[in-house]
Coordinates of C-alpha atoms (C1' of nucleotides) in Angstrom, one line a residue:
Chain A
M1 CA 0.0 0.2 -0.2
R2 CA 1.8 2.8 -1.2
R3 CA 0.9 6.1 0.8
D4 CA 2.5 9.5 -0.4
I5 CA 1.1 13.0 -1.0
F6 CA 1.6 12.4 -4.9
Q7 CA -0.7 9.4 -4.9
A8 CA -3.0 11.2 -2.4
I9 CA -4.0 14.2 -4.8
A10 CA -4.1 11.9 -7.9
D11 CA -7.7 11.6 -7.1
P12 CA -10.0 14.4 -8.2
T13 CA -12.1 13.9 -5.1
R14 CA -9.4 14.1 -2.7
R15 CA -8.2 17.3 -4.8
A16 CA -11.8 18.3 -3.9
I17 CA -11.9 17.8 -0.6
I18 CA -8.2 19.3 0.0
G19 CA -9.6 22.4 -1.8
L20 CA -12.3 22.5 0.6
I21 CA -11.0 22.3 3.8
A22 CA -8.3 24.7 2.8
L23 CA -10.8 27.4 3.4
Q24 CA -12.4 26.1 6.7
A25 CA -12.4 22.9 8.6
M26 CA -15.3 20.6 7.9
T27 CA -17.1 17.2 8.9
P28 CA -17.3 14.1 6.7
N29 CA -21.2 14.7 6.4
A30 CA -20.5 18.2 5.2
L31 CA -17.9 17.1 2.7
A32 CA -20.1 14.3 1.6
E33 CA -22.8 16.8 0.3
H34 CA -20.3 18.7 -1.9
F35 CA -20.1 15.2 -4.1
D36 CA -22.4 12.5 -5.7
T37 CA -20.9 10.0 -3.4
S38 CA -21.5 8.5 0.2
R39 CA -20.1 9.8 3.4
Q40 CA -18.4 6.1 3.7
A41 CA -16.7 6.9 0.6
V42 CA -15.8 10.3 1.6
S43 CA -14.3 8.9 4.9
K44 CA -12.1 6.5 2.9
H45 CA -10.6 9.7 1.2
I46 CA -9.8 11.4 4.6
K47 CA -8.3 8.3 5.9
I48 CA -5.7 8.2 3.1
L49 CA -5.1 12.0 3.7
T50 CA -4.9 11.5 7.4
E51 CA -2.2 8.5 6.7
C52 CA 0.0 10.8 4.8
E53 CA -0.9 13.6 7.2
L54 CA -1.8 15.9 4.9
I55 CA -4.8 16.4 7.2
K56 CA -5.4 16.8 10.8
Q57 CA -8.8 16.2 12.7
E58 CA -10.4 18.3 15.8
Q59 CA -13.3 16.2 17.8
K60 CA -16.2 18.7 18.7
G61 CA -18.7 16.5 20.5
R62 CA -19.5 13.6 18.1
E63 CA -18.5 15.7 14.9
I64 CA -15.0 15.4 13.9
Y65 CA -13.7 18.8 11.6
Y66 CA -10.9 18.0 9.4
R67 CA -8.4 20.6 8.7
L68 CA -5.9 21.1 5.8
E69 CA -1.9 20.8 7.0
L70 CA -0.7 23.4 4.9
E71 CA 2.8 22.5 5.6
K72 CA 2.5 19.3 3.8
M73 CA 1.6 20.9 0.7
K74 CA 4.9 22.3 0.5
E75 CA 6.3 19.1 -0.2
I76 CA 4.9 19.1 -3.8
D77 CA 6.0 22.3 -4.3
I78 CA 9.5 21.5 -3.3
W79 CA 9.4 18.6 -6.0
L80 CA 8.2 21.2 -8.3
E81 CA 10.8 23.5 -7.3
Q82 CA 13.3 21.6 -9.8
F83 CA 11.2 22.4 -12.9
R84 CA 10.0 25.8 -11.7
K85 CA 13.7 26.5 -12.0
M86 CA 14.0 25.5 -15.5
W87 CA 11.1 27.2 -16.8
E88 CA 12.2 30.4 -15.1
T89 CA 15.7 29.8 -16.8
R90 CA 14.0 29.5 -20.3
F91 CA 12.3 32.6 -19.7
N92 CA 15.3 34.7 -18.7
Q93 CA 16.8 33.1 -21.9
L94 CA 13.9 34.1 -24.1
D95 CA 14.2 37.6 -22.4
E96 CA 17.8 37.5 -23.3
V97 CA 17.1 36.8 -27.0
L98 CA 14.4 39.3 -27.3
S99 CA 16.5 42.2 -25.8
I100 CA 19.3 41.2 -28.3
M101 CA 16.5 41.5 -31.0
K102 CA 15.8 44.8 -29.7
E103 CA 19.3 45.8 -29.9
Q104 CA 19.7 45.0 -33.5
K105 CA 16.7 46.7 -34.5
Q106 CA 18.1 50.1 -33.2
Chain T
M1 CA -9.5 5.7 -18.1
R2 CA -8.9 8.8 -16.2
R3 CA -5.6 10.6 -17.4
D4 CA -4.8 13.7 -16.0
I5 CA -1.6 15.1 -14.7
F6 CA -1.9 14.6 -11.5
Q7 CA -2.6 10.7 -12.0
A8 CA 0.5 11.0 -14.1
I9 CA 2.8 11.9 -11.8
A10 CA 1.2 9.7 -8.9
D11 CA 3.5 7.0 -9.8
P12 CA 7.3 7.1 -8.4
T13 CA 8.8 5.6 -11.5
R14 CA 7.0 8.4 -14.0
R15 CA 8.3 10.9 -11.8
A16 CA 11.9 9.7 -12.1
I17 CA 11.2 9.3 -15.8
I18 CA 10.4 13.0 -15.6
G19 CA 13.4 14.2 -13.7
L20 CA 15.4 12.4 -16.0
I21 CA 14.4 13.6 -19.1
A22 CA 14.3 17.0 -17.6
L23 CA 17.7 17.0 -18.2
Q24 CA 18.2 15.7 -21.5
A25 CA 15.8 13.8 -23.9
M26 CA 15.9 10.2 -24.0
T27 CA 15.2 6.8 -25.4
P28 CA 12.8 4.2 -23.6
N29 CA 16.0 1.9 -23.6
A30 CA 18.0 4.4 -21.9
L31 CA 15.4 5.3 -19.7
A32 CA 15.0 1.7 -18.8
E33 CA 18.5 1.1 -17.6
H34 CA 18.0 3.6 -14.9
F35 CA 15.0 1.5 -13.2
D36 CA 14.6 -2.3 -12.0
T37 CA 12.0 -3.0 -14.8
S38 CA 11.5 -3.8 -18.3
R39 CA 11.7 -1.4 -21.4
Q40 CA 8.3 -2.2 -22.0
A41 CA 7.0 -1.3 -18.6
V42 CA 8.9 2.0 -19.0
S43 CA 7.2 2.5 -22.5
K44 CA 3.6 2.2 -20.8
H45 CA 4.8 4.9 -18.6
I46 CA 5.7 7.0 -21.7
K47 CA 2.5 6.2 -23.1
I48 CA 0.9 7.7 -20.1
L49 CA 2.9 10.7 -19.8
T50 CA 2.5 11.3 -23.8
E51 CA -1.3 11.1 -23.3
C52 CA -1.6 14.0 -21.0
E53 CA 0.9 15.8 -23.1
L54 CA 3.7 15.7 -20.1
I55 CA 6.2 14.6 -22.8
K56 CA 6.8 14.8 -26.5
Q57 CA 8.9 12.5 -28.8
E58 CA 11.5 13.1 -31.5
Q59 CA 11.9 10.0 -34.1
K60 CA 15.7 9.7 -35.0
G61 CA 16.1 6.7 -37.2
R62 CA 14.9 3.9 -35.2
E63 CA 15.6 5.7 -31.8
I64 CA 12.9 7.9 -30.4
Y65 CA 13.7 10.6 -27.9
Y66 CA 11.3 11.6 -25.4
R67 CA 11.6 15.0 -23.6
L68 CA 9.6 16.9 -21.2
E69 CA 7.0 19.5 -22.1
L70 CA 7.7 21.8 -19.2
E71 CA 5.1 24.0 -19.8
K72 CA 2.6 21.0 -19.1
M73 CA 4.5 21.1 -15.7
K74 CA 3.0 24.6 -15.0
E75 CA -0.4 23.2 -14.4
I76 CA 0.7 21.4 -11.2
D77 CA 1.9 24.8 -10.3
I78 CA -1.3 26.6 -11.0
W79 CA -3.4 24.2 -8.6
L80 CA -0.6 24.8 -6.0
E81 CA -0.5 28.5 -6.5
Q82 CA -4.2 28.7 -4.4
F83 CA -2.5 27.2 -1.3
R84 CA 0.8 28.8 -1.8
K85 CA -1.0 32.1 -1.2
M86 CA -2.1 30.7 2.0
W87 CA 0.9 29.5 3.4
E88 CA 2.7 33.0 2.4
T89 CA -0.1 34.8 4.1
R90 CA 0.4 32.5 7.2
F91 CA 4.2 33.4 7.0
N92 CA 3.2 37.1 6.7
Q93 CA 0.9 37.0 9.7
L94 CA 3.5 35.0 11.7
D95 CA 6.1 37.9 10.8
E96 CA 3.6 40.2 11.8
V97 CA 3.5 38.7 15.2
L98 CA 7.2 38.4 15.6
S99 CA 7.7 42.3 14.7
I100 CA 4.8 43.3 17.4
M101 CA 6.7 41.0 19.9
K102 CA 10.1 42.6 19.4
E103 CA 8.5 46.2 19.6
Q104 CA 6.9 45.2 23.0
K105 CA 10.6 43.9 24.0
Q106 CA 11.8 47.3 23.3
Chain N
dT1 C1' -34.2 6.2 28.7
dA2 C1' -35.2 5.6 24.0
dT3 C1' -34.1 7.3 19.4
dA4 C1' -31.8 9.9 16.0
dA5 C1' -27.3 11.4 14.2
dG6 C1' -22.1 11.5 13.3
dT7 C1' -18.7 8.6 12.8
dG8 C1' -15.3 4.7 11.7
dC9 C1' -14.4 -0.1 10.1
dA10 C1' -15.1 -4.6 7.7
dA11 C1' -16.5 -7.0 3.7
dT12 C1' -17.6 -7.2 -1.1
dT13 C1' -17.4 -5.8 -6.1
dA14 C1' -16.2 -3.9 -10.4
dT15 C1' -12.0 -1.1 -12.3
dT16 C1' -7.8 0.0 -12.8
dC17 C1' -2.8 -0.3 -12.3
dG18 C1' 1.8 -1.9 -12.9
dG19 C1' 4.1 -5.5 -14.5
dT20 C1' 5.6 -9.4 -17.3
dT21 C1' 6.0 -12.3 -21.8
dG22 C1' 5.7 -12.6 -26.7
dC23 C1' 4.9 -10.6 -30.5
dG24 C1' 5.4 -7.6 -35.3
dC25 C1' 7.6 -4.0 -37.5
dA26 C1' 11.0 -0.6 -39.2
dA27 C1' 15.9 0.9 -39.2
dA28 C1' 21.0 -0.2 -38.7
dT29 C1' 24.6 -3.3 -39.4
dA30 C1' 27.3 -7.6 -40.8
Chain M
dT1 C1' 20.7 -10.2 -48.0
dA2 C1' 20.4 -11.9 -43.3
dT3 C1' 20.6 -10.3 -38.7
dT4 C1' 20.8 -7.4 -34.9
dT5 C1' 18.6 -3.4 -32.7
dG6 C1' 15.3 -0.2 -31.0
dC7 C1' 10.5 0.4 -30.7
dG8 C1' 5.0 0.0 -29.7
dC9 C1' 1.4 -3.2 -29.0
dA10 C1' -1.6 -6.7 -27.4
dA11 C1' -2.5 -10.6 -23.9
dC12 C1' -2.6 -11.7 -19.4
dC13 C1' -1.9 -11.5 -14.4
dG14 C1' -1.7 -10.2 -9.5
dA15 C1' -2.3 -6.2 -6.7
dA16 C1' -4.1 -1.8 -5.4
dT17 C1' -8.5 1.4 -6.0
dA18 C1' -12.9 3.4 -5.3
dA19 C1' -17.2 2.6 -4.4
dT20 C1' -21.3 0.3 -1.9
dT21 C1' -23.5 -1.9 2.0
dG22 C1' -23.8 -3.2 6.7
dC23 C1' -22.5 -2.8 11.2
dA24 C1' -21.2 -1.2 15.6
dC25 C1' -20.1 2.8 18.9
dT26 C1' -20.3 7.1 20.7
dT27 C1' -22.9 11.7 21.6
dA28 C1' -26.7 14.3 21.5
dT29 C1' -31.6 15.0 21.7
dA30 C1' -36.8 13.8 22.4

DNA sequence: TATAAGTGCAATTATTCGGTTGCGCAAATA
DNA sequence: TATTTGCGCAACCGAATAATTGCACTTATA
């Protein structure tokens, strides 16, 4: 059973859950209302998100509020960093080409 | 058959392939040498990456060089943007708290 | 106290995934 | 021309995935 953040965000429903609780903590029932699926299915997604520590829970009586662990989201950003560097470099190179062209025009 | 960029990067082998061809275009055989798996298995990953337009091919004789479509990687960055905003806001809030504490010290 | 509401967990099922093996085809090479 | 090399594709297989259904447990409410 692989359980990393990239596998976690692979599912569109889980990405939607992440997007929702990023704005405010929510209960499984409240979440399920947003999707065309059962509460139990949402619970399963929550379990997966919990297992890779993307979300944390806060019990309030019989309700459980889940909130996003923003810090964990940075892990994706860290992986992306290497590629961001590349496309920024390319942008700078293009920038350079454009300025050379401009010089040649003058 | 779901085929989006998030499902594509869910697999660790595919992320490794992306990382490799980001540096230089490579053939399936060359890629397979980096993994403990068959060329055909790599070919399957390549197919998936191609289907969501994360990579492009360049035929050279009987060899096919695959290169990363950097632009497509930005789609992940775009999705991440909303969360990056949040953690930057939090950071700024923390920053503010710290400066207030500093003022109170003085 | 009896009932309803909110939740997690286990069993089941259809589908997808990642891998292997075995082709066939085109290009390079002997 | 015969053989080797590089490749994609199809068939098959075991494991993982996402969903449903049914249940048990705890907390709120009538």
